[in-house]
Each structure stands twice: as structure tokens, then as C-alpha cells.
Amino acid sequence: MNIDIEARIKALRDDLHAHNFRYYVENKPSISDYEFDMLLKELEALEAAHPEFLDPNSPTKRVGGDLTERFAKVKHRYPMLSLSNTYSIEEVREWEGRVKKGTNRPITYACELKYDGVAIGISYHQGKLERAVTRGDGETGEDITANVKTVRAVPLQLLGKDFPEDFEIRGEVFLPLAAFAQLNAQRLEDGDEPYMNPRNTASGTLKLQDSAIVASRKLDCFLYGLYGEQLPANEHYANMQAAGTWGFKVPSAAQKQIMLCTTIEEIESFIDYWAEARFNLPFEIDGVVIKVNDYEAQRALGFTAKSPRWATSYKFKAQQVSTVLERVTYQVGRTGAITPVANLKPVLLAGTIVKRASLHNADQIEKLSLREGDTVYVEKGGEIIPKVMGIDLALRPVNSSPLEYPTQCPECNTLLLRTEGESMHYCPNTSGCPPQIKGRLEHFISRKAMNIDGLGAETVAQLYNEGLVGNVADIYDLRKEQLLPLERMAEKSVTNLLEGVESSKAIPFNRVLYALGIRHVGETIARKLAAYFGNIDALSNAQIDELSGVEDIGEAIAVSVRDYFADAQNMAVIQRLKQHGLQFEQAATSASISGTLSGKTFVVSGVFQTYERDDLKSEIEAHGGKIASSVSGKTDYLVAGENMGPSKRKKAEDLGVKIIDESGFKALIQAL
Ligand code: IVH
């Protein structure tokens, strides 16, 4: 008997370790949160009943740590605990019963939403934001102040003067659904894989080194807990209302995002309300949280090892329906990436009719061992498009056959390629595959790229079908007499179009670079490459090691850039665009203070006394210097702060790179 139990415990531990890895490291969970929680609960119960099989490294022994090497570690003043959770109303009732038994005074509960994001603790001193720290392992978190400061909902300076001198406020940073959808649309457009869900994206975003990218992601934040010695009230609800008047985004009582309840019936009706109403929220929640309102009563109830007894959470199961997978179709994007799409028998899910679901890539189809005609489970997560989560094998039609992932492009029949380590297939026929050609033209003229007024997607398709444009340089050869005979092309629209083409010649280099549509080169990367290399000739001659030495440019981007410029057809198009007078050189920015550091390359590492790291980098750029992420033979200076990794210093010493500290840097900009 015990042998079976020991084997089950081991199997559960192995499984949960593997799922944790898929979720936190690979960003590719293969089971739902509910299934994960059920496995974890089974393991917790078995371990509690069989302490003889104790393992300090069991998945039950950790509270989802997120510690990495790159941020300074900060010990929490008040430990950052997690919440007990349940999917059963019955267990909420039992919890409420225990709370009532545990104190002898009347109990009021504050019911709130369980925001699905990343927990954060922010400390304020005299009304000014001082520091923002992640949960980490609950005892120690990471200092991500620079990134949190970019979140608009987080006040840097408080309103009024009624706040305590020192306090900490905790809450959840999350990515609203619209921002998530927009980000993924952009990633597909840039030839990058879409992100899995808003929660993981928010967490990954907060861990980025470059807070300029964090700022562009439109994160949001709700605050739900106040900690300190001189709080205005002795109750949670009143304190949150007060925090609202200081400028924090706190759950709105008017919208029932927080509600005081005194009975279990009221708690249950709060849960029932949000089980439906959650689908109308512009962000994801995964349940509700119920807290004892009075701090005295909270203290009396106390904590278990991991979570407070005075609070619990009820989690919603993700909404799932089953339907028939009628057909899998394959879309070809601008960069040649192939996206499989599940075409479903229409079905009602969480208030909308679902006809299509995303399948991501070949791996996922294989993992699910999907076949056309299968009955599939479809789940609505944060994405606007739902996901296929699993299949009901019992309902598989007898005559079905395994899906064969296409080996040829569905549009131009070219053999598809799949690069080692990438999960997507690509059609390599860049110059001859119609959706790729049209997609590139559309991208080139789009608002964030060349912003050509008078030329939209429909006109591009028309010009392509008429044989007037086959690549982006052809746009600049268009003449009035070619356009006038075309359908829907009156004198006025032709003039508009040609004027739009003409004025696009003034668009700055970084946007021209973005407009070229190099795979993985989105707006931010284009800006970095333009700033670092200064002109197209330097960029097109750069080799992999130089490219990947630029901040935020990894190996995949470097390879993609190098391959793009190694292609003679691309170079010919660029040559023609140059002749037409487009900008292929970075103009001096108005923000630049001087050119004293011009031609010098810096690596910045560690924590500084008088600068935020990003401000130091901006200062270097403002004086004409360049920033690289890693030390190489091309580095002139390593600016070393506290807690800098020893390997960076050693490499700089080995290569004879000058190492300067903060005051050395200040001396440098003055001396040069
Ligand atoms: S209170 C000691 N309130 O859920 C109690 N947490 O599983 C601390 N969460 O780490 C948490 N919404 O990231 C609280 N209204 C809310 C919440 C909330 C989401 C998250 C938080 C916490 C996790 C616990």
C-alpha cells in the first residue's frame, strides 16, 4: 500500500516539476491552471498524511519563486505570502465557519477580485515612490523600481498630505486584454511568435532590462493591501478607500470590485455575480479574494506557514466547451511564418460565438494528436481568440486519419523550412509568395512605418494585381498616367497617393529600417539598430558578433538581420530606395547634448548611486556614445556599478577594456 503511495507521490512531484518548467521557463503550459492546482492539492494531501516521504524540494515547498540574477535583491519588511485557494463553494463555507469560530466578535469581510497578474510591493516615503519589489520567494524579492515607474496607474508622487510618512502598498501589475491583443498583433506582424497569455506577458515585461520597452507595453496596476505602522484606519476596506484619495488605483466600490459582506450568503452572491460579470472586464481575473476586514481580527486569526488564515480565494474554472474541429487551415504571414488555425463548428463560449481557435504551431498539433473531425475542448483565456486545450478521444470518428502538417506553402507550393530551435514553419519564397509580397507592401506603408497617406491595403492589392508594384521600391516609380486608368482612381486620389509617397521620403532612418520588414525587427529594435550603427552601410556590413553585442539584440535577431542584408535582392531594393532619396542615415537627435562620446562604445552594469541605470545609458547616448550589452573587443568603457557580475569585470580586464565607476564617468563627460 505504502509503496503505491510513495510511487504516486513521486509521479506527482515529477509531473509538477515538469509543468512548472513548461509554465515559468518555457512559457508553454500544457495543462490548465485548474488541472495544475488539482495535482498540487493531491500532492499536498498525500504529503500531509505521509510525512515519512518528506522532500524539501517538493513542488509543494515553494511559492513560485521568480528570483533571477539581474536585479538587486531586497528583503521584504513584511513577508509577502500567498493565499489559500479553492474551486469549491463548500470549502469557502468551511473557511468562513473556521473564521467565525476563531474570533468572538462579529466579522465583516471585504470581497475583492483576484487580479491575474504579478504581485508587487511599492514603498513610499513622504509621499514619493521609493522602491518597487517583486514577491520573489516571499522573503526576498527583486528591485524593479525603474520598470514599475513606467506603469501609469502607479503614482510617483501622492496627492494631498493625509498619507503616512512611510508605508508599503501591495497590488497586482497586469496587462489589459486590449493591450495584450495589440501587442500580439504587432508580434505576428514582426514575425515573432505571439505571447501565450496576459499574465505571463506582464511578468516577463516587468523583468525586462530596458524600461523603455516596459513603458511601451501599457501595463496597469490595481492596489489591494496597505502595510505600515501609522495607517489611517484599523480596517482593510477603509484603508483602501483612503489610498484611493492619495492617487492609487484601488478596486472600485461603485463597480462592485470590492464589497463589504457580513454573511456567507452575501459572499456567495459576490462570487456568483463575478463568475458571469468577469467576461465584461477589460482585464483578466481568475477568481475572487475574501479577506477579514478588521486588522485586530486578522491578527487573532494569524497565519499558517504559507498563507493567512484571515483570507482565502475562490478560483473560477476557465470556461470550456466542446465542439467539432471541422478543418485546419494554414495562414501565411508577411514574414512567411505559417500559422495553423482550427476552424470549428460554431459554439457559444463565455458570451460569444466561437468559430476559430488558434493552434500556435506544429508542436501543439502534435502534442494534442489532433485530427480533423475530432471533438475538441476549447477554452477562453485572455486571448481574444480561444485555444484548443484537448480532445475527446472517445468521440473520434472511426475513419479519421492523423493530420499531416503541410510540407509545402499553401499559397505558392514552395517547400517549407523550420529552423532548429524555432517552433514555426516558414515559407522561404520571400520574393515570389503573394501573401508575403502584399504583406510586406502593407507593412511598409503602414502608419508606424512610412505612413503613406492615400495608399491603403486595398490599393496595394490592386497595384500588385495589376503588376504595377512587386516590391517596396516600385512604389517610388509609380506615375500619374499609370494610376489614372485604374478602377476607383480619380484625379484627386492619385494626387493624394503621389503626394503621400513623396512626403514619406522625409521619414527618419529608424522608421525606414522598421518599414523594410526584417523578421524580428520591430519598432524598438529598429530604433536601437539605427542609433547604434548610424547608417545603413554600417548596419548591412555588421557581422553576427557585432550585432548581438548591441543591447537587447539576441542571436535570433542578429541572424535575421545578417541574412536580410546578405540577400542580393534586398540590397538591390535598398539601393533603389536610396536613389529615390529615402533616409538611410540617423539624423542628430534634438535630445543630444554633445558629441563628446561619439564613436565610443559603453557597457553599463550594476547599480548606481546617483543614476538609475537607464538614465545613465540615456546620458551616454545624449553625448553621442553607443551602448552594448556585453563586453567585447569593440567596447571602449565598462561603467561598473555595485553588484556587477564578476564575469563581466574579468572579461573587460582580459580584453584591456577601461573600467570606470560612476565618478569616473562623470569626470569623463566633463573632461572630453
Ligand atoms: S491579497 C496575504 N488580494 O493572488 C494576502 N492578493 O495567490 C496577500 N492577488 O500573491 C494577497 N488579487 O498576487 C490579494 N485582491 C487581491 C488579489 C491578490 C490577486 C494575487 C496576489 C497574491 C496571489 C495569492
XYZ file of N, CA and C in Angstrom, residues 147-362:
648
model
N 11.198 49.772 -13.708
C 10.138 49.256 -14.567
C 8.749 49.637 -14.051
N 8.567 49.549 -12.732
C 7.249 49.863 -12.170
C 6.923 51.348 -12.348
N 7.966 52.171 -12.327
C 7.721 53.604 -12.517
C 7.110 53.914 -13.885
N 7.250 53.006 -14.835
C 6.672 53.267 -16.166
C 5.168 52.959 -16.199
N 4.650 52.322 -15.139
C 3.229 51.961 -15.133
C 2.422 53.192 -14.721
N 1.618 53.687 -15.653
C 0.932 54.967 -15.425
C 0.020 54.981 -14.206
N -0.574 53.800 -13.900
C -1.515 53.769 -12.783
C -0.805 53.872 -11.431
N 0.509 53.762 -11.415
C 1.250 53.830 -10.152
C 1.728 55.268 -9.938
N 1.225 55.956 -8.883
C 1.633 57.353 -8.698
C 3.086 57.460 -8.221
N 3.820 58.412 -8.780
C 5.205 58.634 -8.350
C 5.201 59.578 -7.159
N 4.193 60.458 -7.140
C 4.050 61.450 -6.079
C 2.581 61.419 -5.640
N 2.335 61.314 -4.334
C 0.949 61.166 -3.888
C 0.210 62.498 -3.820
N -1.100 62.414 -3.836
C -1.948 63.612 -3.758
C -2.213 63.977 -2.296
N -2.473 65.253 -2.035
C -2.834 65.710 -0.685
C -1.680 65.543 0.290
N -2.022 65.523 1.614
C -0.949 65.279 2.569
C -1.385 64.338 3.697
N -2.496 63.616 3.467
C -3.030 62.787 4.541
C -2.468 61.369 4.590
N -1.353 61.148 3.922
C -0.806 59.787 3.900
C 0.262 59.651 4.991
N 0.514 58.400 5.446
C 1.565 58.209 6.451
C 2.938 58.550 5.860
N 3.855 58.905 6.716
C 5.214 59.243 6.282
C 5.863 58.070 5.531
N 5.706 56.856 6.089
C 6.255 55.653 5.464
C 5.192 54.572 5.413
N 5.046 53.944 4.285
C 4.154 52.781 4.199
C 4.483 51.991 2.942
N 3.932 50.764 2.905
C 4.070 49.965 1.690
C 2.672 49.641 1.190
N 2.502 49.660 -0.120
C 1.213 49.283 -0.693
C 1.466 48.137 -1.659
N 0.578 47.136 -1.612
C 0.776 45.974 -2.489
C -0.379 45.821 -3.454
N -0.077 45.259 -4.578
C -1.118 45.073 -5.574
C -0.625 44.202 -6.703
N -1.312 44.305 -7.802
C -1.051 43.406 -8.926
C -0.837 44.224 -10.191
N 0.298 44.002 -10.837
C 0.529 44.626 -12.146
C 0.022 43.642 -13.197
N -0.756 44.128 -14.152
C -1.325 43.229 -15.163
C -1.358 43.911 -16.515
N -1.592 43.100 -17.547
C -1.682 43.633 -18.905
C -3.146 43.576 -19.343
N -3.784 44.734 -19.592
C -5.185 44.709 -20.024
C -5.338 43.916 -21.332
N -6.517 43.335 -21.524
C -6.725 42.463 -22.691
C -6.464 43.174 -24.006
N -6.892 44.445 -24.109
C -6.719 45.158 -25.381
C -5.235 45.361 -25.677
N -4.455 45.680 -24.635
C -3.021 45.892 -24.834
C -2.351 44.573 -25.228
N -2.834 43.471 -24.626
C -2.278 42.153 -24.956
C -2.562 41.811 -26.417
N -3.808 42.054 -26.850
C -4.187 41.738 -28.230
C -3.361 42.571 -29.212
N -3.185 43.844 -28.875
C -2.439 44.744 -29.753
C -0.967 44.310 -29.848
N -0.411 43.937 -28.706
C 0.987 43.501 -28.671
C 1.175 42.247 -29.526
N 0.244 41.289 -29.397
C 0.381 40.061 -30.177
C 0.174 40.300 -31.659
N -0.729 41.205 -32.009
C -0.936 41.521 -33.429
C 0.377 42.066 -33.981
N 1.021 42.926 -33.185
C 2.290 43.518 -33.615
C 3.380 42.456 -33.727
N 3.383 41.513 -32.788
C 4.422 40.477 -32.836
C 4.268 39.615 -34.084
N 3.034 39.258 -34.413
C 2.818 38.462 -35.620
C 3.292 39.236 -36.837
N 2.961 40.522 -36.844
C 3.343 41.429 -37.907
C 4.876 41.461 -38.054
N 5.601 41.421 -36.933
C 7.064 41.489 -36.968
C 7.722 40.119 -37.157
N 6.889 39.080 -37.308
C 7.454 37.753 -37.499
C 7.895 37.105 -36.198
N 7.379 37.599 -35.070
C 7.699 36.992 -33.782
C 6.532 36.111 -33.343
N 6.838 35.126 -32.478
C 5.752 34.272 -32.004
C 4.876 35.034 -31.025
N 3.555 34.839 -31.089
C 2.689 35.553 -30.147
C 2.924 35.078 -28.719
N 2.667 35.938 -27.751
C 2.775 35.551 -26.352
C 1.577 34.699 -25.966
N 1.796 33.873 -24.955
C 0.797 32.880 -24.576
C -0.413 33.496 -23.867
N -0.191 34.290 -22.844
C -1.321 34.869 -22.114
C -0.890 36.170 -21.435
N -1.870 37.006 -21.020
C -1.520 38.319 -20.459
C -0.697 38.221 -19.169
N -0.979 37.209 -18.354
C -0.269 37.120 -17.076
C 1.234 36.915 -17.270
N 1.574 35.899 -18.076
C 2.992 35.636 -18.309
C 3.666 36.799 -19.019
N 2.917 37.460 -19.879
C 3.499 38.588 -20.605
C 3.791 39.731 -19.630
N 2.862 39.965 -18.694
C 3.085 41.024 -17.707
C 4.314 40.682 -16.882
N 4.436 39.411 -16.489
C 5.556 39.035 -15.638
C 6.871 39.133 -16.404
N 6.881 38.684 -17.658
C 8.095 38.802 -18.472
C 8.464 40.263 -18.697
N 7.455 41.103 -18.906
C 7.698 42.517 -19.187
C 8.362 43.197 -17.992
N 7.886 42.868 -16.783
C 8.461 43.505 -15.589
C 9.909 43.098 -15.360
N 10.328 42.000 -15.997
C 11.704 41.533 -15.818
C 12.624 41.997 -16.951
N 12.130 42.846 -17.839
C 12.995 43.329 -18.920
C 14.013 44.311 -18.361
N 15.187 44.346 -18.968
C 16.225 45.271 -18.514
C 15.966 46.687 -19.018
N 15.292 46.802 -20.145
C 15.109 48.125 -20.751
C 13.725 48.670 -20.400
N 13.672 49.657 -19.496
C 12.353 50.108 -19.065
C 11.624 50.901 -20.153
N 12.340 51.293 -21.220
C 11.640 51.954 -22.326
C 10.680 50.967 -22.993
N 11.090 49.698 -23.082
C 10.181 48.695 -23.672
C 9.034 48.443 -22.703
N 9.356 48.395 -21.414
C 8.300 48.185 -20.414
C 7.245 49.285 -20.565
N 7.713 50.531 -20.721
C 6.790 51.664 -20.823
C 5.869 51.521 -22.027
N 6.381 50.921 -23.103
C 5.564 50.826 -24.318
C 4.499 49.744 -24.204
N 4.564 48.917 -23.152
C 3.653 47.767 -23.090
C 2.288 48.072 -22.473
N 2.093 49.255 -21.932
C 0.789 49.662 -21.381
C 0.293 48.758 -20.248
N 1.177 48.485 -19.299
C 0.781 47.719 -18.115
C -0.132 48.571 -17.245
N -0.899 47.901 -16.391
C -1.808 48.608 -15.492
C -1.612 48.010 -14.092
N -2.189 48.609 -13.076
C -1.959 48.097 -11.717
C -3.111 48.438 -10.777
N -3.643 47.417 -10.105
C -4.602 47.640 -9.019
C -3.896 47.381 -7.693
N -4.175 48.208 -6.684
C -3.565 48.020 -5.372
C -4.605 47.427 -4.427
N -4.184 46.469 -3.575
C -5.174 45.817 -2.715
C -4.705 45.551 -1.295
N -3.653 46.217 -0.852
C -3.237 45.977 0.531
C -2.294 47.054 1.026
N -2.517 47.512 2.273
C -1.697 48.589 2.821
C -0.960 48.049 4.052
N 0.318 48.370 4.158
C 1.150 47.873 5.254
C 1.949 49.024 5.848
N 1.976 49.138 7.167
C 2.763 50.211 7.775
C 2.403 50.369 9.235
N 3.123 51.263 9.910
C 2.916 51.440 11.351
C 1.879 52.522 11.665
N 1.692 53.465 10.740
C 0.744 54.557 11.057
C -0.349 54.654 10.000
N -1.094 53.573 9.798
C -2.135 53.607 8.768
C -3.347 54.379 9.284
N -4.124 54.994 8.378
C -5.233 55.825 8.827
C -6.310 55.063 9.596
N -6.564 53.791 9.247
C -7.651 53.073 9.917
C -7.168 51.707 10.377
N -8.011 51.038 11.148
C -7.670 49.705 11.618
C -8.374 48.633 10.814
N -8.842 49.042 9.631
C -9.592 48.123 8.781
C -9.099 48.217 7.351
N -9.116 47.069 6.692
C -8.634 46.985 5.312
C -9.431 47.888 4.362
N -10.748 47.754 4.395
C -11.591 48.484 3.433
C -11.374 49.993 3.551
N -11.431 50.511 4.785
C -11.281 51.957 4.987
C -9.904 52.420 4.512
N -8.885 51.610 4.754
C -7.541 51.990 4.313
C -7.443 52.034 2.797
N -8.113 51.080 2.124
C -8.055 51.089 0.658
C -8.782 52.321 0.105
N -9.891 52.685 0.739
C -10.595 53.900 0.294
C -9.681 55.118 0.460
N -8.976 55.161 1.620
C -8.064 56.281 1.860
C -6.972 56.304 0.797
N -6.414 55.109 0.490
C -5.343 55.045 -0.522
C -5.840 55.579 -1.861
N -7.138 55.364 -2.133
C -7.733 55.890 -3.367
C -7.626 57.413 -3.417
N -7.815 58.056 -2.269
C -7.756 59.527 -2.257
C -6.314 60.035 -2.372
N -5.333 59.157 -2.123
C -3.925 59.582 -2.278
C -3.457 59.458 -3.725
N -4.324 58.875 -4.585
C -3.962 58.775 -6.003
C -3.728 57.356 -6.491
N -3.967 56.347 -5.632
C -3.775 54.966 -6.079
C -5.009 54.452 -6.794
N -4.781 53.517 -7.716
C -5.896 52.857 -8.378
C -6.304 51.682 -7.501
N -7.393 51.861 -6.777
C -7.856 50.807 -5.869
C -9.165 50.252 -6.418
N -9.544 49.019 -6.012
C -10.785 48.434 -6.524
C -11.973 49.363 -6.270
N -12.812 49.515 -7.294
C -13.918 50.467 -7.199
C -15.122 49.848 -6.497
N -15.565 50.511 -5.427
C -16.743 50.034 -4.710
C -17.988 50.225 -5.578
N -18.023 51.324 -6.342
C -19.186 51.611 -7.192
C -19.374 50.512 -8.239
N -18.253 49.947 -8.727
C -18.372 48.886 -9.734
C -18.353 47.499 -9.119
N -18.540 47.439 -7.801
C -18.578 46.168 -7.067
C -17.275 45.388 -7.168
N -16.162 46.090 -7.370
C -14.890 45.364 -7.405
C -14.385 45.106 -5.995
N -14.989 45.784 -5.040
C -14.738 45.475 -3.630
C -16.067 45.669 -2.911
N -16.375 44.768 -1.968
C -17.668 44.878 -1.301
C -17.571 44.322 0.111
N -18.169 45.029 1.045
C -18.189 44.513 2.414
C -19.363 43.560 2.569
N -19.125 42.409 3.191
C -20.180 41.417 3.395
C -20.119 40.950 4.847
N -21.281 40.543 5.359
C -21.235 40.025 6.733
C -21.700 38.570 6.808
N -22.324 38.075 5.732
C -22.801 36.687 5.793
C -22.221 35.880 4.635
N -22.264 34.553 4.788
C -21.775 33.674 3.728
C -22.650 33.822 2.474
N -23.941 34.118 2.678
C -24.830 34.291 1.522
C -24.374 35.488 0.687
N -23.994 36.562 1.380
C -23.515 37.744 0.640
C -22.210 37.430 -0.102
N -21.349 36.666 0.560
C -20.089 36.276 -0.106
C -20.408 35.465 -1.359
N -21.348 34.502 -1.212
C -21.691 33.660 -2.364
C -22.302 34.474 -3.494
N -23.091 35.484 -3.161
C -23.685 36.230 -4.273
C -22.637 37.120 -4.952
N -21.616 37.542 -4.191
C -20.487 38.264 -4.809
C -19.767 37.333 -5.803
N -19.533 36.091 -5.374
C -18.864 35.117 -6.247
C -19.705 34.869 -7.501
N -21.027 34.647 -7.310
C -21.901 34.352 -8.451
C -21.914 35.510 -9.433
N -21.962 36.716 -8.887
C -22.006 37.895 -9.761
C -20.776 37.929 -10.670
N -19.586 37.755 -10.065
C -18.352 37.883 -10.854
C -18.069 36.674 -11.739
N -18.689 35.509 -11.404
C -18.499 34.335 -12.266
C -18.985 34.655 -13.679
N -20.000 35.519 -13.790
C -20.513 35.935 -15.104
C -19.903 37.256 -15.547
N -19.925 38.240 -14.614
C -19.544 39.604 -14.996
C -18.074 39.716 -15.390
N -17.261 38.719 -15.010
C -15.825 38.813 -15.321
C -15.575 38.903 -16.819
N -16.503 38.358 -17.623
C -16.258 38.380 -19.070
C -16.437 39.774 -19.668
N -17.007 40.695 -18.893
C -17.143 42.066 -19.402
C -16.003 42.965 -18.943
N -15.099 42.427 -18.128
C -13.991 43.264 -17.651
C -12.943 43.422 -18.746
N -12.251 44.567 -18.782
C -11.205 44.738 -19.791
C -9.878 44.084 -19.401
N -9.875 43.285 -18.312
C -8.669 42.577 -17.892
C -9.092 41.234 -17.335
N -8.103 40.352 -17.096
C -8.428 39.013 -16.603
C -8.432 38.938 -15.087
N -9.413 38.214 -14.552
C -9.325 37.846 -13.141
C -9.432 36.327 -13.105
N -8.874 35.694 -12.067
C -9.026 34.246 -12.037
C -9.830 33.779 -10.833
N -10.448 34.737 -10.125
C -11.282 34.353 -9.007
C -11.625 35.558 -8.165
N -12.066 35.301 -6.936
C -12.280 36.407 -6.010
C -11.513 36.104 -4.725
N -11.216 37.176 -3.976
C -10.482 37.034 -2.716
C -11.404 37.503 -1.600
N -11.428 36.757 -0.510
C -12.260 37.147 0.625
C -11.334 37.383 1.817
N -11.411 38.588 2.391
C -10.500 38.941 3.482
C -11.301 39.376 4.710
N -10.825 39.010 5.878
C -11.411 39.551 7.107
C -11.027 41.026 7.149
N -12.015 41.888 7.372
C -11.775 43.326 7.201
C -10.994 43.959 8.352
N -11.265 43.498 9.582
C -10.721 44.153 10.761
C -9.312 43.625 11.088
N -8.330 44.522 11.248
C -6.945 44.102 11.484
C -6.786 43.328 12.799
N -7.543 43.757 13.830
C -7.477 43.056 15.121
C -7.858 41.591 14.920
N -8.998 41.395 14.225
C -9.480 40.035 13.969
C -8.473 39.280 13.096
N -7.847 39.970 12.142
C -6.816 39.331 11.307
C -5.690 38.810 12.183
N -5.232 39.674 13.105
C -4.120 39.279 13.983
C -4.505 38.069 14.829
N -5.747 38.083 15.314
C -6.195 36.969 16.149
C -6.186 35.660 15.359
N -6.531 35.740 14.077
C -6.596 34.517 13.271
C -5.206 34.044 12.852
N -4.313 34.972 12.547
C -2.919 34.635 12.242
C -2.693 33.945 10.910
N -1.592 33.202 10.836
C -1.124 32.633 9.575
C -0.825 31.155 9.695
N -0.880 30.435 8.607
C -0.239 29.123 8.523
C 1.158 29.401 7.957
N 1.902 28.340 7.610
C 3.275 28.559 7.133
C 3.283 29.388 5.851
N 2.252 29.237 5.040
C 2.303 29.837 3.715
C 1.335 30.979 3.486
N 0.217 30.954 4.220
C -0.813 31.941 3.888
C -1.599 32.350 5.133
N -2.252 33.512 5.052
C -3.014 33.958 6.219
C -4.288 33.123 6.404
N -4.683 32.917 7.659
C -5.973 32.247 7.907
C -7.127 33.214 7.708
N -6.804 34.530 7.689
C -7.865 35.533 7.609
C -8.288 35.857 6.168
N -7.720 35.146 5.211
C -8.125 35.395 3.821
C -8.100 34.095 3.051
N -8.896 34.028 2.006
C -8.832 32.874 1.103
C -9.249 33.336 -0.290
N -9.050 32.457 -1.278
C -9.520 32.846 -2.616
C -10.332 31.721 -3.221
N -11.347 32.122 -3.939
C -12.162 31.170 -4.688
C -11.803 31.366 -6.148
N -11.345 30.295 -6.798
C -10.902 30.461 -8.197
C -11.963 29.969 -9.174
N -12.098 30.703 -10.278
C -13.028 30.285 -11.322
C -12.327 29.290 -12.226
N -13.090 28.292 -12.666
C -12.530 27.414 -13.694
C -12.614 28.169 -15.009
N -11.602 27.975 -15.862
C -11.674 28.601 -17.183
C -12.880 28.016 -17.889
N -13.601 28.832 -18.651
C -14.792 28.315 -19.322
C -14.402 27.474 -20.521
N -14.955 26.268 -20.548
C -14.618 25.334 -21.618
C -15.876 24.824 -22.285
N -15.832 24.620 -23.595
C -16.931 23.919 -24.261
C -16.310 22.907 -25.206
N -17.118 21.953 -25.641
C -16.588 21.054 -26.658
C -17.327 21.307 -27.959
N -16.605 21.125 -29.052
C -17.186 21.299 -30.376
C -16.348 20.494 -31.367
N -16.794 20.489 -32.625
C -16.082 19.663 -33.611
C -15.083 20.506 -34.392
N -13.883 19.963 -34.526
C -12.867 20.611 -35.357
C -13.150 20.207 -36.802
N -13.637 21.162 -37.588
C -14.021 20.803 -38.952
C -12.813 20.726 -39.879
N -11.942 21.718 -39.759
C -10.813 21.741 -40.697
C -9.671 22.560 -40.105
N -8.456 22.185 -40.417
C -7.316 23.025 -40.042
C -6.841 23.733 -41.305
N -6.754 25.064 -41.248
C -6.223 25.809 -42.400
C -4.919 26.486 -41.982
N -4.171 26.919 -42.969
C -2.841 27.480 -42.677
C -2.716 28.857 -43.298
N -2.355 29.840 -42.469
C -2.205 31.207 -42.973
C -0.730 31.529 -43.165
N -0.462 32.316 -44.195
C 0.925 32.722 -44.440
C 1.048 34.204 -44.112
N 1.945 34.541 -43.221
C 2.110 35.944 -42.820
C 3.129 36.669 -43.692
N 3.304 37.938 -43.388
C 4.231 38.796 -44.140
C 5.659 38.255 -44.147
N 6.065 37.649 -43.013
C 7.435 37.163 -42.926
C 7.539 35.713 -43.380
N 6.430 35.174 -43.902
C 6.450 33.794 -44.364
C 6.088 32.793 -43.275
N 5.847 33.278 -42.055
C 5.503 32.372 -40.955
C 4.144 31.730 -41.228
N 4.055 30.431 -40.954
C 2.804 29.696 -41.187
C 2.078 29.551 -39.849
N 0.821 29.995 -39.792
C 0.050 29.832 -38.563
C -1.124 28.896 -38.821
N -1.174 27.759 -38.101
C -2.332 26.878 -38.259
C -3.547 27.436 -37.504
N -4.717 27.297 -38.102
C -5.934 27.805 -37.478
C -6.959 26.677 -37.423
N -7.609 26.494 -36.276
C -8.662 25.486 -36.155
C -9.986 26.119 -36.560
N -10.624 25.576 -37.566
C -11.953 26.048 -37.960
C -12.967 25.127 -37.303
N -13.812 25.715 -36.445
C -14.666 24.910 -35.576
C -16.126 24.983 -35.983
N -16.887 23.983 -35.594
C -18.337 24.091 -35.677
C -18.717 25.178 -34.669
N -19.420 26.258 -35.119
C -19.657 27.400 -34.226
C -20.294 26.989 -32.897
N -19.817 27.603 -31.829
C -20.277 27.208 -30.498
C -20.254 28.443 -29.590
N -21.167 28.491 -28.635
C -21.228 29.634 -27.710
C -20.258 29.404 -26.547
N -19.380 30.378 -26.325
C -18.405 30.263 -25.230
C -18.235 31.624 -24.576
N -18.529 31.671 -23.274
C -18.366 32.905 -22.491
C -18.964 34.115 -23.212
N -20.165 33.931 -23.738
C -20.885 35.076 -24.289
C -20.645 35.367 -25.763
N -19.708 34.658 -26.417
C -19.522 34.925 -27.854
C -19.536 33.616 -28.641
N -19.899 33.751 -29.930
C -19.880 32.567 -30.796
C -18.451 32.377 -31.300
N -17.925 31.189 -31.074
C -16.552 30.910 -31.483
C -16.549 30.031 -32.731
N -15.806 30.472 -33.761
C -15.721 29.682 -34.999
C -14.298 29.239 -35.293
N -13.354 30.001 -34.715
C -11.955 29.690 -34.983
C -11.175 29.678 -33.675
N -10.155 28.852 -33.626
C -9.293 28.850 -32.438
C -7.855 28.754 -32.907
N -6.949 29.308 -32.087
C -5.558 29.291 -32.536
C -4.913 27.975 -32.150
N -4.018 27.530 -32.986
C -3.297 26.283 -32.723
C -1.808 26.530 -32.570
N -1.394 27.789 -32.682
C 0.013 28.183 -32.494
C 0.983 27.609 -33.514
N 1.281 26.307 -33.432
C 2.299 25.758 -34.333
C 2.195 24.242 -34.403
N 3.102 23.662 -35.190
C 3.051 22.219 -35.431
C 3.198 21.410 -34.139
